[in-house]
Tab-separated table of C-alpha atoms and ligand atoms in Angstrom:
chain	number	residue	atom	x	y	z
A	1441	MET	CA	77.900	45.666	84.352
A	1442	TRP	CA	77.208	44.419	80.836
A	1443	SER	CA	80.547	45.262	79.366
A	1444	LYS	CA	82.129	43.078	82.055
A	1445	ILE	CA	80.093	40.073	81.106
A	1446	VAL	CA	79.890	40.307	77.358
A	1447	THR	CA	83.525	41.098	76.679
A	1448	ARG	CA	84.629	37.838	78.261
A	1449	ARG	CA	83.320	35.843	75.336
A	1450	VAL	CA	80.609	36.723	72.846
A	1451	PHE	CA	79.488	33.905	70.600
A	1452	PHE	CA	77.856	35.853	67.832
A	1453	LYS	CA	78.838	39.242	66.592
A	1454	VAL	CA	75.755	41.303	65.898
A	1455	ARG	CA	75.650	44.646	64.145
A	1456	PHE	CA	74.617	47.458	66.459
A	1457	CYS	CA	70.847	47.578	66.813
A	1458	SER	CA	68.816	49.760	69.090
A	1459	SER	CA	67.018	47.681	71.648
A	1460	LEU	CA	63.635	48.471	73.150
A	1461	VAL	CA	65.294	47.964	76.543
A	1462	PRO	CA	68.467	49.979	77.229
A	1463	ASP	CA	71.691	48.200	78.193
A	1464	GLU	CA	70.816	44.846	76.679
A	1465	PRO	CA	73.893	42.755	75.816
A	1466	GLU	CA	74.733	42.283	72.146
A	1467	GLY	CA	74.140	38.566	72.190
A	1468	PRO	CA	74.260	35.406	74.280
A	1469	CYS	CA	77.447	34.625	76.129
A	1470	VAL	CA	77.963	31.133	77.519
A	1471	LEU	CA	80.855	30.625	79.916
A	1472	THR	CA	80.122	27.193	81.371
A	1473	ASP	CA	78.104	24.117	80.690
A	1474	VAL	CA	74.383	24.930	81.109
A	1475	PRO	CA	73.328	24.306	83.831
A	1476	GLY	CA	76.722	25.322	85.175
A	1477	PRO	CA	78.422	24.400	88.451
A	1478	CYS	CA	76.714	27.170	90.491
A	1479	SER	CA	73.251	26.155	89.255
A	1480	ARG	CA	73.975	22.500	89.969
A	1481	LYS	CA	75.107	23.275	93.511
A	1482	LEU	CA	72.105	25.524	94.168
A	1483	LYS	CA	69.805	22.777	92.955
A	1484	LYS	CA	71.359	20.387	95.426
A	1485	ASP	CA	70.983	22.968	98.219
A	1486	LEU	CA	67.357	23.702	97.366
A	1487	GLY	CA	66.612	20.007	97.054
A	1488	LYS	CA	67.441	19.526	100.736
A	1489	ASP	CA	64.390	21.594	101.715
A	1490	GLN	CA	62.081	21.514	98.686
A	1491	TYR	CA	61.432	19.157	95.800
A	1492	ALA	CA	63.471	20.703	92.985
A	1493	GLY	CA	63.176	18.074	90.256
A	1494	GLU	CA	61.890	20.558	87.675
A	1495	VAL	CA	64.652	23.150	88.126
A	1496	THR	CA	66.652	23.715	84.904
A	1497	LEU	CA	68.938	26.469	86.144
A	1498	PHE	CA	69.025	29.315	88.645
A	1499	GLY	CA	68.563	32.872	87.405
A	1500	ASN	CA	70.337	35.987	88.523
A	1501	TYR	CA	67.392	38.373	88.417
A	1502	GLN	CA	69.531	41.327	89.450
A	1503	LYS	CA	71.607	41.046	86.268
A	1504	SER	CA	69.016	39.714	83.801
A	1505	ILE	CA	67.846	42.395	81.393
A	1506	GLY	CA	65.478	42.728	78.454
A	1507	ASN	CA	65.467	39.517	76.420
A	1508	TYR	CA	68.501	38.134	78.249
A	1509	LEU	CA	68.353	35.852	81.246
A	1510	VAL	CA	71.610	35.796	83.203
A	1511	ASP	CA	72.041	32.592	85.174
A	1512	ALA	CA	73.847	31.867	88.427
A	1513	ASP	CA	77.023	31.025	86.463
A	1514	ASP	CA	76.918	34.396	84.656
A	1515	ASN	CA	75.861	32.794	81.388
A	1516	VAL	CA	73.873	35.271	79.299
A	1517	LEU	CA	71.002	33.481	77.582
A	1518	LEU	CA	68.646	34.782	74.900
A	1519	ASP	CA	65.389	33.896	76.612
A	1520	MET	CA	62.721	32.865	74.109
A	1521	PHE	CA	60.625	31.009	76.673
A	1522	SER	CA	60.205	34.027	79.023
A	1523	GLN	CA	59.571	32.134	82.266
A	1524	ILE	CA	56.982	29.837	80.658
A	1525	ALA	CA	55.464	32.475	78.362
A	1526	THR	CA	55.132	35.228	80.964
A	1527	LEU	CA	57.250	38.472	81.088
A	1528	PRO	CA	55.831	40.661	78.283
A	1529	LEU	CA	58.525	43.307	78.790
A	1530	GLY	CA	61.426	40.969	79.522
A	1531	TYR	CA	63.653	41.400	82.565
A	1532	ASN	CA	64.107	44.575	84.619
A	1533	HIS	CA	62.238	46.856	82.256
A	1534	PRO	CA	62.946	50.470	83.329
A	1535	GLU	CA	59.240	51.357	83.433
A	1536	LEU	CA	58.546	48.472	85.822
A	1537	LEU	CA	61.637	49.118	87.936
A	1538	LYS	CA	60.433	52.551	88.887
A	1539	LEU	CA	56.868	51.576	89.749
A	1540	PHE	CA	57.256	50.996	93.458
A	1541	GLN	CA	59.401	54.060	94.030
A	1542	ASP	CA	55.996	55.733	94.182
A	1543	ASP	CA	54.916	55.641	97.831
A	1544	LYS	CA	51.220	55.236	97.059
A	1545	LYS	CA	51.856	52.241	94.808
A	1546	LEU	CA	54.266	50.740	97.321
A	1547	LYS	CA	51.627	50.899	100.059
A	1548	THR	CA	49.036	49.365	97.736
A	1549	MET	CA	51.433	46.486	97.142
A	1550	ILE	CA	52.621	45.767	100.670
A	1551	ASN	CA	49.252	46.126	102.384
A	1552	ARG	CA	47.847	43.486	100.118
A	1553	PRO	CA	44.164	43.555	101.014
A	1554	ALA	CA	41.618	40.763	100.680
A	1555	LEU	CA	40.189	42.433	97.570
A	1556	GLY	CA	36.838	40.644	97.697
A	1557	VAL	CA	35.878	42.128	101.072
A	1558	PHE	CA	38.193	45.075	101.860
A	1559	PRO	CA	39.285	46.582	98.528
A	1560	GLY	CA	41.247	49.831	98.569
A	1561	GLU	CA	39.362	53.001	97.759
A	1562	ASP	CA	41.220	53.255	94.450
A	1563	GLN	CA	40.042	49.783	93.346
A	1564	PRO	CA	36.852	50.803	91.439
A	1565	LYS	CA	38.824	53.262	89.297
A	1566	ARG	CA	41.628	50.733	88.739
A	1567	ILE	CA	39.265	47.946	87.714
A	1568	HIS	CA	37.212	50.244	85.493
A	1569	SER	CA	40.371	51.353	83.747
A	1570	LEU	CA	41.402	47.726	83.140
A	1571	VAL	CA	37.998	46.739	81.777
A	1572	SER	CA	37.833	49.758	79.497
A	1573	GLN	CA	41.346	49.217	78.137
A	1574	ILE	CA	41.679	45.477	77.597
A	1575	ALA	CA	38.330	43.679	77.997
A	1576	PRO	CA	37.501	41.472	74.987
A	1577	CYS	CA	33.954	42.874	74.511
A	1578	LEU	CA	32.940	41.474	77.905
A	1579	PRO	CA	31.668	43.791	80.650
A	1580	LYS	CA	32.862	42.079	83.847
A	1581	ILE	CA	36.223	41.063	85.297
A	1582	ASN	CA	37.176	38.788	88.195
A	1583	LEU	CA	40.765	38.647	89.428
A	1584	MET	CA	42.333	35.429	90.689
A	1585	MET	CA	45.659	33.992	91.777
A	1586	CYS	CA	46.931	31.807	88.919
A	1587	GLY	CA	45.836	30.252	85.655
A	1588	ALA	CA	44.363	27.086	87.123
A	1589	CYS	CA	42.541	29.134	89.732
A	1590	ALA	CA	41.031	31.410	87.046
A	1591	ASN	CA	39.821	28.425	85.019
A	1592	GLU	CA	38.381	26.573	88.002
A	1593	GLN	CA	36.561	29.628	89.245
A	1594	VAL	CA	35.108	30.464	85.834
A	1595	PHE	CA	33.720	26.915	85.669
A	1596	LYS	CA	31.682	27.883	88.734
A	1597	ASN	CA	30.336	31.031	87.025
A	1598	VAL	CA	29.311	28.752	84.153
A	1599	PHE	CA	27.554	26.258	86.474
A	1600	ILE	CA	25.783	29.036	88.385
A	1601	ALA	CA	24.435	30.570	85.164
A	1602	TYR	CA	23.444	27.164	83.772
A	1603	GLN	CA	21.507	26.219	86.901
A	1604	ARG	CA	19.934	29.689	87.160
A	1605	LYS	CA	18.502	29.251	83.647
A	1606	LYS	CA	17.011	25.942	84.753
A	1607	ARG	CA	15.759	27.065	88.153
A	1608	GLY	CA	14.536	30.530	87.156
A	1609	GLN	CA	14.638	33.205	89.830
A	1610	GLU	CA	13.461	30.898	92.638
A	1611	GLY	CA	15.815	30.514	95.597
A	1612	PHE	CA	17.564	27.278	96.601
A	1613	THR	CA	15.452	24.502	98.103
A	1614	ASP	CA	16.275	23.057	101.537
A	1615	GLU	CA	17.226	19.804	99.849
A	1616	GLU	CA	19.690	21.622	97.571
A	1617	LYS	CA	21.249	23.342	100.570
A	1618	THR	CA	21.789	20.155	102.552
A	1619	THR	CA	22.971	17.999	99.630
A	1620	ALA	CA	25.420	20.656	98.314
A	1621	VAL	CA	27.511	20.361	101.471
A	1622	ILE	CA	27.854	16.581	101.118
A	1623	ASN	CA	28.616	16.599	97.364
A	1624	GLN	CA	25.300	15.041	96.364
A	1625	PRO	CA	22.662	16.095	93.822
A	1626	PRO	CA	20.523	18.128	93.556
A	1627	GLY	CA	22.709	20.653	95.480
A	1628	ALA	CA	25.854	19.379	93.736
A	1629	PRO	CA	24.269	18.646	90.332
A	1630	ASN	CA	25.542	16.368	87.607
A	1631	LEU	CA	26.981	18.857	85.139
A	1632	CYS	CA	30.208	18.896	83.208
A	1633	ILE	CA	32.710	20.984	81.255
A	1634	LEU	CA	33.836	19.765	77.840
A	1635	SER	CA	37.516	20.141	76.996
A	1636	PHE	CA	39.821	18.931	74.228
A	1637	CYS	CA	42.600	16.379	73.768
A	1638	GLY	CA	45.894	18.257	73.977
A	1639	GLY	CA	44.362	21.086	76.029
A	1640	LEU	CA	45.967	22.413	79.200
A	1641	HIS	CA	43.906	24.364	81.717
A	1642	GLY	CA	45.856	23.958	84.925
A	1643	ARG	CA	46.971	21.503	87.566
A	1644	ALA	CA	44.528	22.091	90.428
A	1645	LEU	CA	42.083	19.187	90.606
A	1646	GLY	CA	39.098	20.787	88.811
A	1647	ALA	CA	41.215	22.389	86.092
A	1648	LEU	CA	43.193	19.157	85.853
A	1649	ALA	CA	40.049	17.273	84.908
A	1650	SER	CA	40.031	19.373	81.729
A	1651	THR	CA	43.804	19.091	81.125
A	1652	HIS	CA	44.995	16.454	78.648
A	1653	THR	CA	48.626	17.015	77.803
A	1654	LYS	CA	50.964	14.886	79.920
A	1655	TYR	CA	50.185	11.831	82.010
A	1656	ILE	CA	52.660	13.019	84.652
A	1657	TYR	CA	50.307	15.881	85.581
A	1658	LYS	CA	47.435	13.472	86.157
A	1659	ILE	CA	48.592	10.043	87.208
A	1660	ASP	CA	47.412	8.803	90.651
A	1661	TYR	CA	44.799	11.568	91.034
A	1662	PRO	CA	41.094	10.742	90.939
A	1663	SER	CA	39.300	12.821	88.322
A	1664	LEU	CA	35.885	13.740	86.972
A	1665	ASP	CA	34.040	11.972	84.183
A	1666	TRP	CA	33.975	15.024	81.920
A	1667	PRO	CA	33.907	14.798	78.110
A	1668	ILE	CA	37.133	15.165	76.114
A	1669	ALA	CA	36.704	16.018	72.435
A	1670	TYR	CA	39.136	15.492	69.587
A	1671	PHE	CA	40.984	18.704	68.617
A	1672	PRO	CA	42.021	19.278	64.971
A	1673	ARG	CA	45.572	18.262	64.085
A	1674	TYR	CA	46.603	20.284	61.067
A	1675	ARG	CA	49.168	19.417	58.465
A	1676	TYR	CA	51.627	22.050	57.323
A	1677	PRO	CA	52.099	24.156	55.310
A	1678	LEU	CA	48.446	25.158	55.653
A	1679	ASP	CA	47.972	26.286	52.040
A	1680	GLU	CA	49.068	22.876	50.727
A	1681	ASN	CA	46.829	20.886	53.091
A	1682	GLU	CA	43.560	22.788	53.014
A	1683	ARG	CA	41.358	19.806	52.210
A	1684	GLU	CA	42.839	17.548	54.906
A	1685	ASN	CA	42.647	20.313	57.495
A	1686	ILE	CA	38.986	21.046	56.754
A	1687	GLU	CA	38.377	17.325	57.378
A	1688	GLU	CA	40.157	17.699	60.736
A	1689	ASP	CA	37.819	20.575	61.669
A	1690	LYS	CA	34.797	18.488	60.722
A	1691	LYS	CA	36.036	15.479	62.679
A	1692	SER	CA	36.492	17.546	65.821
A	1693	LEU	CA	33.144	19.367	65.510
A	1694	ALA	CA	31.298	16.091	64.940
A	1695	HIS	CA	32.901	14.711	68.094
A	1696	VAL	CA	31.832	17.773	70.092
A	1697	GLU	CA	28.220	17.328	68.875
A	1698	GLU	CA	28.344	13.647	69.758
A	1699	LEU	CA	29.646	14.327	73.262
A	1700	PHE	CA	26.946	16.932	73.925
A	1701	ALA	CA	24.364	14.270	73.023
A	1702	THR	CA	26.053	11.472	74.998
A	1703	TYR	CA	26.363	13.490	78.201
A	1704	LYS	CA	22.801	14.761	77.902
A	1705	LYS	CA	21.680	11.132	77.704
A	1706	LYS	CA	23.803	10.330	80.769
A	1707	GLU	CA	21.950	13.148	82.542
A	1708	THR	CA	25.188	15.047	83.055
A	1709	PRO	CA	24.724	17.839	80.515
A	1710	VAL	CA	27.634	19.904	79.242
A	1711	ALA	CA	27.297	23.360	80.824
A	1712	GLY	CA	30.420	24.849	79.275
A	1713	VAL	CA	33.280	24.295	76.856
A	1714	ILE	CA	36.814	25.446	77.589
A	1715	VAL	CA	39.288	25.777	74.749
A	1716	GLU	CA	42.602	27.483	74.013
A	1717	PRO	CA	42.522	29.528	70.777
A	1718	ILE	CA	45.867	27.850	70.017
A	1719	GLN	CA	46.782	24.897	72.205
A	1720	GLY	CA	50.027	25.947	73.897
A	1721	GLU	CA	51.783	23.155	75.712
A	1722	GLY	CA	49.759	20.592	73.774
A	1723	GLY	CA	51.715	21.434	70.618
A	1724	ASN	CA	50.892	24.946	69.351
A	1725	ASN	CA	47.879	23.279	67.711
A	1726	GLU	CA	45.783	25.707	65.700
A	1727	ALA	CA	42.256	25.537	64.342
A	1728	SER	CA	40.657	27.832	61.756
A	1729	ALA	CA	38.394	30.830	62.355
A	1730	LEU	CA	35.622	28.857	60.681
A	1731	TYR	CA	36.153	26.013	63.141
A	1732	PHE	CA	35.704	28.309	66.129
A	1733	GLN	CA	32.648	29.965	64.578
A	1734	GLU	CA	31.038	26.527	64.143
A	1735	LEU	CA	32.088	25.486	67.651
A	1736	GLN	CA	30.390	28.552	69.102
A	1737	LYS	CA	27.204	27.703	67.176
A	1738	ILE	CA	27.130	24.160	68.601
A	1739	ILE	CA	27.656	25.482	72.125
A	1740	LYS	CA	24.865	28.026	71.757
A	1741	ARG	CA	22.470	25.440	70.300
A	1742	ASN	CA	23.036	23.384	73.434
A	1743	ASN	CA	22.502	26.316	75.830
A	1744	ALA	CA	26.042	25.989	77.117
A	1745	TYR	CA	28.809	28.587	77.518
A	1746	LEU	CA	32.075	29.136	75.652
A	1747	VAL	CA	35.193	29.898	77.686
A	1748	PHE	CA	38.374	30.825	75.840
A	1749	ASN	CA	41.475	30.078	77.829
A	1750	GLU	CA	43.817	32.895	76.763
A	1751	ILE	CA	46.260	32.299	79.597
A	1752	GLN	CA	49.059	31.585	77.135
A	1753	THR	CA	47.724	33.182	73.930
A	1754	GLY	CA	46.477	36.439	75.499
A	1755	GLY	CA	48.474	39.599	76.056
A	1756	GLY	CA	49.968	40.198	72.632
A	1757	SER	CA	52.286	37.413	71.475
A	1758	THR	CA	49.961	36.452	68.611
A	1759	GLY	CA	50.032	40.041	67.337
A	1760	LYS	CA	46.550	40.740	68.677
A	1761	PHE	CA	45.835	41.425	72.296
A	1762	TRP	CA	43.443	38.434	72.366
A	1763	CYS	CA	44.097	35.587	69.992
A	1764	HIS	CA	40.371	34.870	69.534
A	1765	GLU	CA	40.077	38.277	67.819
A	1766	TYR	CA	41.378	36.395	64.758
A	1767	PHE	CA	38.201	34.285	64.661
A	1768	ASP	CA	35.632	36.996	63.770
A	1769	LEU	CA	33.022	35.461	66.028
A	1770	PRO	CA	29.575	36.977	65.427
A	1771	VAL	CA	29.149	37.454	69.201
A	1772	PRO	CA	31.760	37.490	71.970
A	1773	PRO	CA	32.564	34.310	73.895
A	1774	ASP	CA	30.988	34.026	77.361
A	1775	ALA	CA	34.280	34.244	79.250
A	1776	VAL	CA	37.993	34.687	78.588
A	1777	THR	CA	40.588	33.658	81.160
A	1778	PHE	CA	44.050	35.217	81.462
A	1779	SER	CA	47.269	34.990	83.486
A	1780	LYS	CA	50.981	34.794	82.501
A	1781	LYS	CA	51.745	38.026	80.529
A	1782	PHE	CA	49.093	39.845	82.553
A	1783	ALA	CA	51.094	39.549	85.796
A	1784	VAL	CA	47.816	38.819	87.574
A	1785	ALA	CA	45.318	36.067	86.700
A	1786	GLY	CA	41.567	36.280	86.233
A	1787	TYR	CA	38.837	36.374	83.627
A	1788	PHE	CA	36.456	38.613	81.767
A	1789	HIS	CA	32.870	37.422	81.516
A	1790	SER	CA	29.405	38.350	80.299
A	1791	ASP	CA	26.697	39.835	82.540
A	1792	GLU	CA	24.907	36.498	82.315
A	1793	LEU	CA	27.807	34.759	84.093
A	1794	THR	CA	27.744	37.152	87.061
A	1795	PRO	CA	27.055	35.348	90.354
A	1796	ASP	CA	23.891	36.369	92.173
A	1797	LYS	CA	25.081	35.932	95.765
A	1798	PRO	CA	28.265	36.687	97.743
A	1799	PHE	CA	30.971	34.032	98.283
A	1800	ARG	CA	29.882	31.769	95.446
A	1801	VAL	CA	33.017	32.629	93.464
A	1802	PHE	CA	35.572	33.755	95.993
A	1803	ASN	CA	38.972	33.342	97.610
A	1804	THR	CA	41.006	35.285	100.165
A	1805	TRP	CA	43.034	37.599	97.981
A	1806	MET	CA	41.010	37.764	94.734
A	1807	GLY	CA	44.082	38.788	92.750
A	1808	ASP	CA	46.802	41.147	93.894
A	1809	PRO	CA	46.674	44.954	93.607
A	1810	GLY	CA	50.483	45.094	93.314
A	1811	LYS	CA	50.295	42.931	90.205
A	1812	VAL	CA	47.478	45.082	88.815
A	1813	ILE	CA	49.827	48.079	89.060
A	1814	ILE	CA	52.389	46.091	87.061
A	1815	LEU	CA	49.721	45.181	84.497
A	1816	GLU	CA	48.757	48.849	84.083
A	1817	ALA	CA	52.392	49.690	83.326
A	1818	ILE	CA	52.696	46.784	80.879
A	1819	ILE	CA	49.655	47.997	78.947
A	1820	LYS	CA	51.052	51.546	78.861
A	1821	VAL	CA	54.419	50.384	77.493
A	1822	MET	CA	52.686	48.111	74.962
A	1823	ARG	CA	50.800	51.130	73.642
A	1824	GLU	CA	53.680	53.595	73.712
A	1825	GLN	CA	56.114	51.225	72.004
A	1826	ASP	CA	53.562	49.743	69.605
A	1827	LEU	CA	54.488	46.261	70.760
A	1828	LEU	CA	51.688	44.433	68.927
A	1829	ASP	CA	53.077	45.841	65.717
A	1830	ASN	CA	56.554	44.795	66.784
A	1831	VAL	CA	55.307	41.245	67.424
A	1832	LEU	CA	53.785	41.016	63.934
A	1833	LYS	CA	56.920	42.344	62.283
A	1834	VAL	CA	59.322	40.131	64.250
A	1835	GLY	CA	56.959	37.154	64.032
A	1836	ALA	CA	56.983	37.388	60.223
A	1837	ARG	CA	60.783	37.422	60.202
A	1838	LEU	CA	61.004	34.487	62.609
A	1839	LYS	CA	58.471	32.421	60.698
A	1840	CYS	CA	60.123	33.111	57.376
A	1841	GLY	CA	63.497	32.114	58.848
A	1842	LEU	CA	62.046	28.952	60.358
A	1843	VAL	CA	60.435	27.961	57.064
A	1844	GLU	CA	63.802	28.389	55.333
A	1845	LEU	CA	65.433	26.147	57.953
A	1846	GLU	CA	62.610	23.645	57.566
A	1847	GLU	CA	63.408	23.437	53.856
A	1848	GLU	CA	67.146	23.133	54.482
A	1849	PHE	CA	66.792	20.508	57.220
A	1850	CYS	CA	63.610	18.804	56.020
A	1851	GLU	CA	64.733	15.396	57.292
A	1852	ILE	CA	64.712	16.553	60.938
A	1853	MET	CA	62.467	19.648	61.104
A	1854	ASP	CA	58.881	20.256	59.972
A	1855	SER	CA	55.481	21.833	60.657
A	1856	VAL	CA	56.425	25.455	61.337
A	1857	ARG	CA	53.232	26.955	62.702
A	1858	GLY	CA	51.626	29.732	64.722
A	1859	VAL	CA	50.946	33.463	64.492
A	1860	GLY	CA	52.922	36.507	65.613
A	1861	THR	CA	55.801	35.234	67.716
A	1862	PHE	CA	53.564	32.465	69.141
A	1863	LEU	CA	55.383	29.939	66.944
A	1864	ALA	CA	56.525	26.329	67.046
A	1865	PHE	CA	58.037	23.611	64.905
A	1866	ASN	CA	58.552	19.872	65.176
A	1867	ILE	CA	61.751	17.874	65.329
A	1868	ALA	CA	61.797	14.334	63.908
A	1869	ASN	CA	61.325	12.607	67.272
A	1870	GLU	CA	61.185	13.313	70.991
A	1871	GLU	CA	64.783	12.297	71.697
A	1872	LEU	CA	66.219	14.467	68.949
A	1873	ARG	CA	63.955	17.347	70.009
A	1874	ASP	CA	65.455	17.169	73.501
A	1875	THR	CA	68.959	17.080	72.021
A	1876	VAL	CA	68.209	20.198	69.958
A	1877	LEU	CA	66.770	21.927	73.038
A	1878	HIS	CA	69.886	21.177	75.113
A	1879	LYS	CA	72.292	22.161	72.363
A	1880	LEU	CA	70.441	25.466	71.965
A	1881	LEU	CA	70.718	26.068	75.684
A	1882	ARG	CA	74.443	25.396	75.578
A	1883	LYS	CA	74.744	27.969	72.812
A	1884	GLY	CA	72.763	30.483	74.843
A	1885	VAL	CA	69.157	30.171	73.629
A	1886	VAL	CA	66.205	29.145	75.808
A	1887	LEU	CA	63.159	27.588	74.095
A	1888	GLY	CA	60.306	25.435	75.453
A	1889	ARG	CA	58.980	22.006	74.558
A	1890	CYS	CA	55.430	21.438	73.283
A	1891	GLY	CA	53.456	18.451	72.031
A	1892	GLU	CA	55.228	15.151	71.354
A	1893	SER	CA	58.279	16.490	69.529
A	1894	GLY	CA	57.734	20.222	69.216
A	1895	LEU	CA	59.708	23.263	70.299
A	1896	ARG	CA	57.833	26.457	71.041
A	1897	LEU	CA	58.938	30.069	70.878
A	1898	ARG	CA	57.515	32.350	73.542
A	1899	PRO	CA	59.699	35.455	73.452
A	1900	ALA	CA	58.763	38.672	75.218
A	1901	LEU	CA	56.885	41.355	73.276
A	1902	ILE	CA	60.140	43.378	73.209
A	1903	PHE	CA	61.887	40.679	71.153
A	1904	GLN	CA	63.170	42.379	68.007
A	1905	GLU	CA	64.404	41.494	64.549
A	1906	HIS	CA	68.069	41.458	65.575
A	1907	HIS	CA	67.210	38.949	68.315
A	1908	ALA	CA	65.407	36.843	65.711
A	1909	ASP	CA	68.550	36.833	63.547
A	1910	ILE	CA	70.721	35.710	66.459
A	1911	PHE	CA	68.290	32.894	67.226
A	1912	LEU	CA	67.969	31.709	63.631
A	1913	ASP	CA	71.727	31.680	63.245
A	1914	ILE	CA	72.201	29.551	66.366
A	1915	LEU	CA	69.347	27.219	65.468
A	1916	ARG	CA	70.919	26.662	62.060
A	1917	GLN	CA	74.230	25.678	63.673
A	1918	VAL	CA	72.472	23.254	66.020
A	1919	LEU	CA	70.407	21.656	63.251
A	1920	LYS	CA	73.601	21.200	61.224
A	1921	GLN	CA	75.178	19.358	64.140
A	1922	CYS	CA	72.091	17.125	64.511
A	1923	LYS	CA	71.669	16.298	60.816
B	2635	PLP	C1	46.778	27.604	78.514
B	2635	PLP	C2	47.100	27.463	79.974
B	2635	PLP	N1	46.101	27.374	80.869
B	2635	PLP	C3	46.339	27.232	82.180
B	2635	PLP	C4	47.615	27.167	82.667
B	2635	PLP	C5	47.846	27.002	84.132
B	2635	PLP	O1	48.304	28.162	84.678
B	2635	PLP	P1	49.013	28.111	86.140
B	2635	PLP	O2	50.206	27.242	85.985
B	2635	PLP	O3	49.311	29.549	86.408
B	2635	PLP	O4	48.013	27.568	87.070
B	2635	PLP	C6	48.690	27.244	81.774
B	2635	PLP	C7	50.059	27.140	82.273
B	2635	PLP	O5	51.018	26.873	81.592
B	2635	PLP	C8	48.427	27.390	80.394
B	2635	PLP	O6	49.408	27.470	79.484
């Protein structure tokens, strides 16, 4: 199959390298404009029945393999955005392909039970195995449907625990029961979640109240009066801007303190803080370990809870399984949410955040056992192929290459940042950034946007050094054209 596609026209000759996924093509191969005529027609067809405004191109997921996305026009694209930072093992990984040939696993997948009420008999073992293998020092897990769903539900765990501290062990009053149903206090109390400018936590209404990236996600929707704190905006390179960046940390922390006080005064205390260890869509915005240590102290002083949103950072692309492991926190956070690379969404949380009654944190499916089977296989491959190590090695090569390009094209490229392969850089302005993105696509490389004028790299964990070289070579050609 591959020989047929790649011999038609290969853009970049690459020396033979062994790939972590067998049968990967040697490089990108672009045959048409991207999106090509087939993708454009399919978009028109889909648009007749479903809003398709966001569609970039159509994939051929039979042919896509490893780090290469094959589109409907047979273009072979080096995919460094991995379906919006998902796909840890790329496309059609052999270990995942064989999973559902096992009859037991197939039946677990197709008879998708409502896990909250009728879990399969193998569920306790499965969940225990997950917690013991990947939990970030937190004893409990709760599976959900998507990132926004995980964040919204964990807010409820936070509110339950906050109110329980206040109420003690006494049960609900009659007044609480009747007012809860009609959205009034004391049953529906005035509490809030603090989030940060540039943070993204999802597009369902509750999660959206804590999302502050693009107006298009929010416009026309009523929202909650929840506090939004300033998030540090670092200058790069970090070692040349230490003093300014420490000031950024201080500015953000002072704002958090101020908002805790303001909302307490308004009698809508902050029950929890949600934060991404590195803001993803908001711009790959980092903050120091010291910053997060201080943030945790402020939260604890105010009897609130810290939730790390590791939906984009979790699962290995920073070179650690959980990005917040870089922060050396003296005690674990109260909850950590996940999705994307985990195949299934959900969160880990402390014992204190466990609900005390059924149906307080609930939905029909409570995750998906089929996706848990995929997650188990992902973790196994990550271990066997030492993929965290691979990410660190490849990430170093990518970053070094990007810094060299930044020096060569300093008038249009700056602020290379991030850890592992969770990297980004800025282009001089939004319009030029979009031009670079489209030119890359037409040369067979898929990247994602972030922040005002940033481009983010979100390759799979199986992305290797020879892929990095192909990418850097193509990026250099594009930057030369845009100079
Ligand atoms: C950090 C973060 N949180 C939450 C979400 C929302 O996840 P979903 O789109 O699965 O609801 C995203 C999605 O991009 C994300 O990057």
